[in-house]
XYZ file of C-alpha atoms in Angstrom:
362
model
C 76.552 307.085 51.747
C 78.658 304.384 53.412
C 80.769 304.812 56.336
C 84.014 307.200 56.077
C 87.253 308.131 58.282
C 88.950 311.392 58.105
C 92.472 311.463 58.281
C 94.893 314.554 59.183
C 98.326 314.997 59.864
C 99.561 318.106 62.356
C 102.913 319.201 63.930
C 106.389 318.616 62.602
C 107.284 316.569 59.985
C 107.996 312.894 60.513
C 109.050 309.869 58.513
C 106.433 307.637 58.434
C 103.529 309.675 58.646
C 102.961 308.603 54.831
C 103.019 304.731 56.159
C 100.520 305.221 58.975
C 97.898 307.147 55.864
C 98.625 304.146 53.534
C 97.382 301.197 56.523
C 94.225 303.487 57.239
C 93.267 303.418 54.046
C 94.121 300.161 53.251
C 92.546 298.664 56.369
C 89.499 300.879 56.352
C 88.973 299.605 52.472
C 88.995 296.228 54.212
C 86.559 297.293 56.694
C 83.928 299.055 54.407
C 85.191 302.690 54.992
C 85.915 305.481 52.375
C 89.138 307.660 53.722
C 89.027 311.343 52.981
C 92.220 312.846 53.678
C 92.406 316.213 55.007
C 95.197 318.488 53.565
C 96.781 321.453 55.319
C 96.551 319.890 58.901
C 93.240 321.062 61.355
C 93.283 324.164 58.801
C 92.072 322.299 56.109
C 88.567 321.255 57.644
C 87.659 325.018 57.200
C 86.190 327.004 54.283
C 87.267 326.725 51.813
C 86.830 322.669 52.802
C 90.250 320.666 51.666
C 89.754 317.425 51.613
C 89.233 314.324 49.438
C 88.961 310.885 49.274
C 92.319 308.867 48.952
C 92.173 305.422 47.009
C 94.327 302.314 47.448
C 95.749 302.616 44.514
C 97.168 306.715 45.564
C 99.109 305.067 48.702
C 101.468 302.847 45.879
C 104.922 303.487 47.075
C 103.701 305.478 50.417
C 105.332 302.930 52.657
C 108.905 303.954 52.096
C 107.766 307.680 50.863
C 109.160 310.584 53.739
C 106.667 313.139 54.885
C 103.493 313.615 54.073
C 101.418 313.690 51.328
C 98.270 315.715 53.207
C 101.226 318.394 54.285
C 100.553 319.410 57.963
C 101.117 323.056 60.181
C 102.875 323.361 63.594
C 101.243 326.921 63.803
C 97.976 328.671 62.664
C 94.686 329.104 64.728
C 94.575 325.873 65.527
C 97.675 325.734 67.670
C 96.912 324.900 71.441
C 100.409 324.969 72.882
C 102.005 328.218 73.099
C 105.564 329.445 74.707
C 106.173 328.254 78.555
C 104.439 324.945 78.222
C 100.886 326.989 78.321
C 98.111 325.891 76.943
C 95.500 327.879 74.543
C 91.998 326.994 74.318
C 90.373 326.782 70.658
C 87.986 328.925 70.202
C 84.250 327.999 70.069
C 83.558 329.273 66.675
C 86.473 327.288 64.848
C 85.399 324.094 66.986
C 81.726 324.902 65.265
C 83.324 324.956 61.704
C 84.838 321.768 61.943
C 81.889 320.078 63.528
C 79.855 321.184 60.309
C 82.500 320.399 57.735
C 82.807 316.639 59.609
C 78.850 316.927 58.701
C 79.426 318.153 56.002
C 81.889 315.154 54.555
C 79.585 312.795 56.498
C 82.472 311.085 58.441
C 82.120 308.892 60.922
C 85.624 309.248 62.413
C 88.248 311.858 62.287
C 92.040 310.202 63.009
C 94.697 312.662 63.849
C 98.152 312.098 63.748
C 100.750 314.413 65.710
C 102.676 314.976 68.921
C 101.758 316.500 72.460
C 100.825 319.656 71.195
C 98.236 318.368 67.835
C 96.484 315.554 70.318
C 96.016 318.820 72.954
C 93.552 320.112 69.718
C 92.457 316.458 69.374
C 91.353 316.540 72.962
C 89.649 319.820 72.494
C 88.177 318.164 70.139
C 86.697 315.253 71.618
C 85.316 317.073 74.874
C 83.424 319.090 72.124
C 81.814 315.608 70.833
C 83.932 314.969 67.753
C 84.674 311.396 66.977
C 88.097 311.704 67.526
C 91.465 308.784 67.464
C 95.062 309.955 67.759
C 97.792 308.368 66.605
C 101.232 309.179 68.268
C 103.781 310.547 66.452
C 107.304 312.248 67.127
C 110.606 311.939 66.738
C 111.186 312.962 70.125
C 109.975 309.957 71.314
C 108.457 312.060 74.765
C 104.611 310.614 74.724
C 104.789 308.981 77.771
C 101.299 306.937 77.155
C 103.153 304.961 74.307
C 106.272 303.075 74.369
C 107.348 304.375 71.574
C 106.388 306.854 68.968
C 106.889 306.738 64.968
C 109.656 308.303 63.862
C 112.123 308.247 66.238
C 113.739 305.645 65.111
C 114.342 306.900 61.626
C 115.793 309.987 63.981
C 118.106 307.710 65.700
C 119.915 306.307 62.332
C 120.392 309.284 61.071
C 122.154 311.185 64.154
C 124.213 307.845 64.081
C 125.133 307.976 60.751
C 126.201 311.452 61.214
C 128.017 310.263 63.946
C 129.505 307.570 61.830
C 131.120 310.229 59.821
C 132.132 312.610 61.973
C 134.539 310.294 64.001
C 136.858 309.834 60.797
C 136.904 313.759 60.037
C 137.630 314.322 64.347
C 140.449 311.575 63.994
C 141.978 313.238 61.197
C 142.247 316.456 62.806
C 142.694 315.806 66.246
C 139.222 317.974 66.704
C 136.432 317.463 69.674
C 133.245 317.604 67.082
C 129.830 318.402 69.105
C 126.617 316.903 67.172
C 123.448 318.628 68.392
C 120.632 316.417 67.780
C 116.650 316.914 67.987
C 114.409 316.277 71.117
C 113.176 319.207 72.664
C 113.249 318.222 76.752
C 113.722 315.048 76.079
C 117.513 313.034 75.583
C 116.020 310.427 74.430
C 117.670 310.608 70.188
C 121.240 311.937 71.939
C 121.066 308.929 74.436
C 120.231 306.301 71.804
C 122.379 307.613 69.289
C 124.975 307.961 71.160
C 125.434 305.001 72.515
C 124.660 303.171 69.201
C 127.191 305.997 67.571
C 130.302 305.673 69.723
C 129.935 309.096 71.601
C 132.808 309.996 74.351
C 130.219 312.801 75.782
C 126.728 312.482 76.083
C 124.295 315.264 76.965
C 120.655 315.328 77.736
C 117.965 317.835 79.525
C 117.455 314.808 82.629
C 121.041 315.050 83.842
C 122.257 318.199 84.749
C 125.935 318.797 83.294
C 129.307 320.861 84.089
C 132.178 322.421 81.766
C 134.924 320.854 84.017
C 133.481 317.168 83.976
C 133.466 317.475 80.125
C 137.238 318.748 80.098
C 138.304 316.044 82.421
C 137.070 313.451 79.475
C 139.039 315.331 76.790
C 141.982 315.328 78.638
C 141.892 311.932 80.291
C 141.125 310.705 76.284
C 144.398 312.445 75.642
C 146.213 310.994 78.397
C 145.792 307.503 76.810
C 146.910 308.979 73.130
C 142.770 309.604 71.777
C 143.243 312.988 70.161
C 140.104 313.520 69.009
C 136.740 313.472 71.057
C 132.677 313.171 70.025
C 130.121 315.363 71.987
C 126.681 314.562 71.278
C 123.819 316.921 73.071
C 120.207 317.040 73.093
C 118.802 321.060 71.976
C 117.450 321.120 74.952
C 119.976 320.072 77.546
C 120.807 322.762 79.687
C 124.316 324.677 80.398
C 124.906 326.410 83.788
C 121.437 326.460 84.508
C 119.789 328.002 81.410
C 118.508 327.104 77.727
C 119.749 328.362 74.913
C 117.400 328.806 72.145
C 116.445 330.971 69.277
C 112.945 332.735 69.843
C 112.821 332.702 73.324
C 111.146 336.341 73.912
C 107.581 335.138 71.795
C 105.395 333.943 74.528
C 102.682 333.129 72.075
C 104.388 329.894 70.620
C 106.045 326.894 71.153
C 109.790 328.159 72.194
C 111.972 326.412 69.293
C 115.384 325.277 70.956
C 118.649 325.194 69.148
C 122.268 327.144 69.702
C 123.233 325.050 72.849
C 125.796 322.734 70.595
C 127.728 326.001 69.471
C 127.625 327.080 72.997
C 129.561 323.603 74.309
C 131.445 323.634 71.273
C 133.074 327.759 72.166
C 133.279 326.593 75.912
C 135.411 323.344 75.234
C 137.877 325.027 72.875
C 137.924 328.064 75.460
C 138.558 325.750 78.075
C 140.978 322.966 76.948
C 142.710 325.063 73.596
C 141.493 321.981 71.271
C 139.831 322.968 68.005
C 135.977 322.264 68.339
C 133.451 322.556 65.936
C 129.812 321.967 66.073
C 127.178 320.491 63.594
C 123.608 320.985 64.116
C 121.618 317.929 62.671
C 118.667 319.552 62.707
C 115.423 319.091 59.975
C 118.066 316.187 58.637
C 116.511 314.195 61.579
C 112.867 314.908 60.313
C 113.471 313.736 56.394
C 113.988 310.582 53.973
C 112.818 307.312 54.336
C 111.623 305.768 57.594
C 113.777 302.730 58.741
C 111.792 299.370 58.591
C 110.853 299.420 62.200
C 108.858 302.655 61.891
C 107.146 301.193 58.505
C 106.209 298.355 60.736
C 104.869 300.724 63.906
C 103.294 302.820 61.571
C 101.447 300.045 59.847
C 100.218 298.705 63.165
C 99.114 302.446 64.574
C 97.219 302.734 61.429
C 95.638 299.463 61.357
C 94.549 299.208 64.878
C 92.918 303.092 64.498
C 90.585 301.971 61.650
C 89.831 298.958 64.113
C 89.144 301.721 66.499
C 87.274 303.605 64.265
C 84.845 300.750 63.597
C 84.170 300.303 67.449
C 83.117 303.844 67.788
C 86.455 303.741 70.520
C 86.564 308.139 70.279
C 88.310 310.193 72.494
C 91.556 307.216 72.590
C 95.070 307.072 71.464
C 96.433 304.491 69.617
C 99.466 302.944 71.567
C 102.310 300.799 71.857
C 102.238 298.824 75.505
C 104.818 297.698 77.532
C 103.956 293.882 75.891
C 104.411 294.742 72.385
C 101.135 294.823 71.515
C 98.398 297.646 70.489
C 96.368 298.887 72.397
C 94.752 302.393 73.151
C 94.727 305.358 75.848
C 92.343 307.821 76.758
C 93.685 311.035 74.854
C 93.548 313.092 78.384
C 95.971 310.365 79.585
C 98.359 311.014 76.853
C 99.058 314.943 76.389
C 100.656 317.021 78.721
C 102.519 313.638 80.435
C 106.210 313.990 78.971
C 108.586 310.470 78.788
C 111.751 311.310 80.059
C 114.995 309.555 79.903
C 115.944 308.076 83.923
C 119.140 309.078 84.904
C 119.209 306.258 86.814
C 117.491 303.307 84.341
C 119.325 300.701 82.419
C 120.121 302.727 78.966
C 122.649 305.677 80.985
C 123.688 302.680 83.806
C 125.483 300.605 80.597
C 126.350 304.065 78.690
C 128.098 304.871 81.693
C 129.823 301.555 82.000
C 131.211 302.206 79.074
C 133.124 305.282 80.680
C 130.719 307.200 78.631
C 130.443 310.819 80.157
C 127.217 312.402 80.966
C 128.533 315.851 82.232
C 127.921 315.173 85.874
C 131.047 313.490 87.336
C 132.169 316.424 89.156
């Protein structure tokens, strides 16, 4: 029957997911595999079975193609990360489904791509003997096994083009505008961006933050005639020691964060009398076309989990190393470990430098 690789896609949304799909099938065709893509995320390997074989001629124009074309599920009875950062163990008789349907479809490797909380199923998985590879993928850029994930840079350009444009409408109104930006407990888009973007006031979840350091900025920036002033924050930073977010009661799922940029925003115009407004980037971060150094990472993830695939090199991650090159991790090693942005490291030291604020001079 020749030899075959599954492919799904779970979690959020990414750009570049389509890229990584198009070098596994392109490589594998190389390599003497048949790809059958899975549709519907983990859900789709049970009955009624959806999956089918994808050709190189279906991934024409995939590389620069948004989203993708399998559709994925960040919810549904495969989830294993529920509210509070708890984890929830798949049960036996779904685990005994997908074994048969793998079987069933006669593949010899099942590659799933997704974040923390898809590669926590993918680990399940494995430890139930499924001949399982992860590929990394997030915008959030918080796998701590890789040195980067797919997709955040695509994030990045787009919270700095909306930067872009919200200095000129700030300037012409003599407004503080507060961008709230992707990330979950991570500051790792608001850090980038905003140092790449021009931000006065950066704020992330690693650096704890105070209303008065924040008015000091806007009023020192006045001082020396700048009207206007840009706020970027991460949704999850956190404001006099709590979260804001927008389903925070359901202990049964992932908690989605969002609201803290319209809480900054009310505080600074309570505080200093300046007109503030906020703009949540939001699902903006998650669409179009990936920027040609995703298409690139994505390429390499997908080649070097085919060459995975052909060792028989289960139960791994494909990563980025420190060197630049790829390489792999076990997939225990790589959930549950979040990267976090140092307060101390190089990127805040020359953001600071800058007289960037981070919240915490006072």
């Amino acid at each position: 029957m020749g030899k075959k690789i599954g492919v799904v896609t779970g979690g959020g949304d990414c750009p570049g997911l389509n890229a990584v799909i198009r070098a596994i099938v392109k490589a594998g065709d190389m390599q003497g595999f048949t790809t059958i893509g899975v549709r519907g995320g983990f859900d789709g390997l049970l009955t009624p079975v959806q999956a089918a074989p994808l050709t190189v001629r279906d991934m024409d124009g995939l590389l620069i193609r948004g989203g993708t074309i399998l559709g994925t599920a960040n919810s549904g009875k495969f989830s294993s990360k529920t509210g509070q950062g708890k984890t929830r163990k798949i049960p036996e008789n779904l685990m005994a489904q997908v074994r048969q349907t793998i079987e069933a479809l006669g593949l010899n490797a099942l590659v799933v791509i997704g974040g923390d909380g898809t590669l926590t199923t993918a680990l399940q998985m494995h430890e139930s003997g499924l001949p399982v590879i992860g590929v990394p993928k997030t915008i959030d850029n918080d796998l701590d096994a890789t040195q980067q994930t797919f997709g955040f840079d695509t994030a990045v350009a787009c919270a700095v083009d909306a930067l872009d444009r919200l200095h000129s409408t700030a300037q012409s109104h003599n407004r503080v505008m507060v961008l709230e930006v992707m990330g979950r407990y991570a500051g790792w888009i608001a850090a980038y961006a905003g140092l790449a973007g021009g931000a006065d006031v950066i704020l992330i979840p690693e650096i704890k933050f105070n209303m008065p350091s924040i008015e000091k900025k806007i009023r020192a920036r006045e001082a020396t005639g700048k009207l206007f002033t840009i706020v970027i924050v991460a949704e999850g930073a956190k404001l006099d020691d709590s979260m804001v977010v927008s389903d925070n009661d359901e202990t049964d799922r992932e908690v989605r964060l969002g609201g803290i940029g319209y809480a900054i925003a009310e505080k600074i115009q309570e505080k200093t009398g300046k007109e503030s407004r906020c703009v949540v980037l939001g699902h903006l971060q998650r669409g179009g076309q990936p920027t040609h150094w995703d298409r690139q990472l994505c390429t390499r993830f997908g080649v070097q989990a085919v060459h995975m695939a052909a060792g028989r090199n289960f139960g791994k991650m494909v990563a980025l190393k420190p060197s630049g090159m790829m390489g792999s991790v076990n997939l225990k090693d790589a959930v549950n470990r979040i990267r976090s942005v140092d307060p101390h490291g190089e990127l805040i030291l020359t953001a600071r430098t800058l007289g960037i604020c981070f919240g915490d001079e006072i």
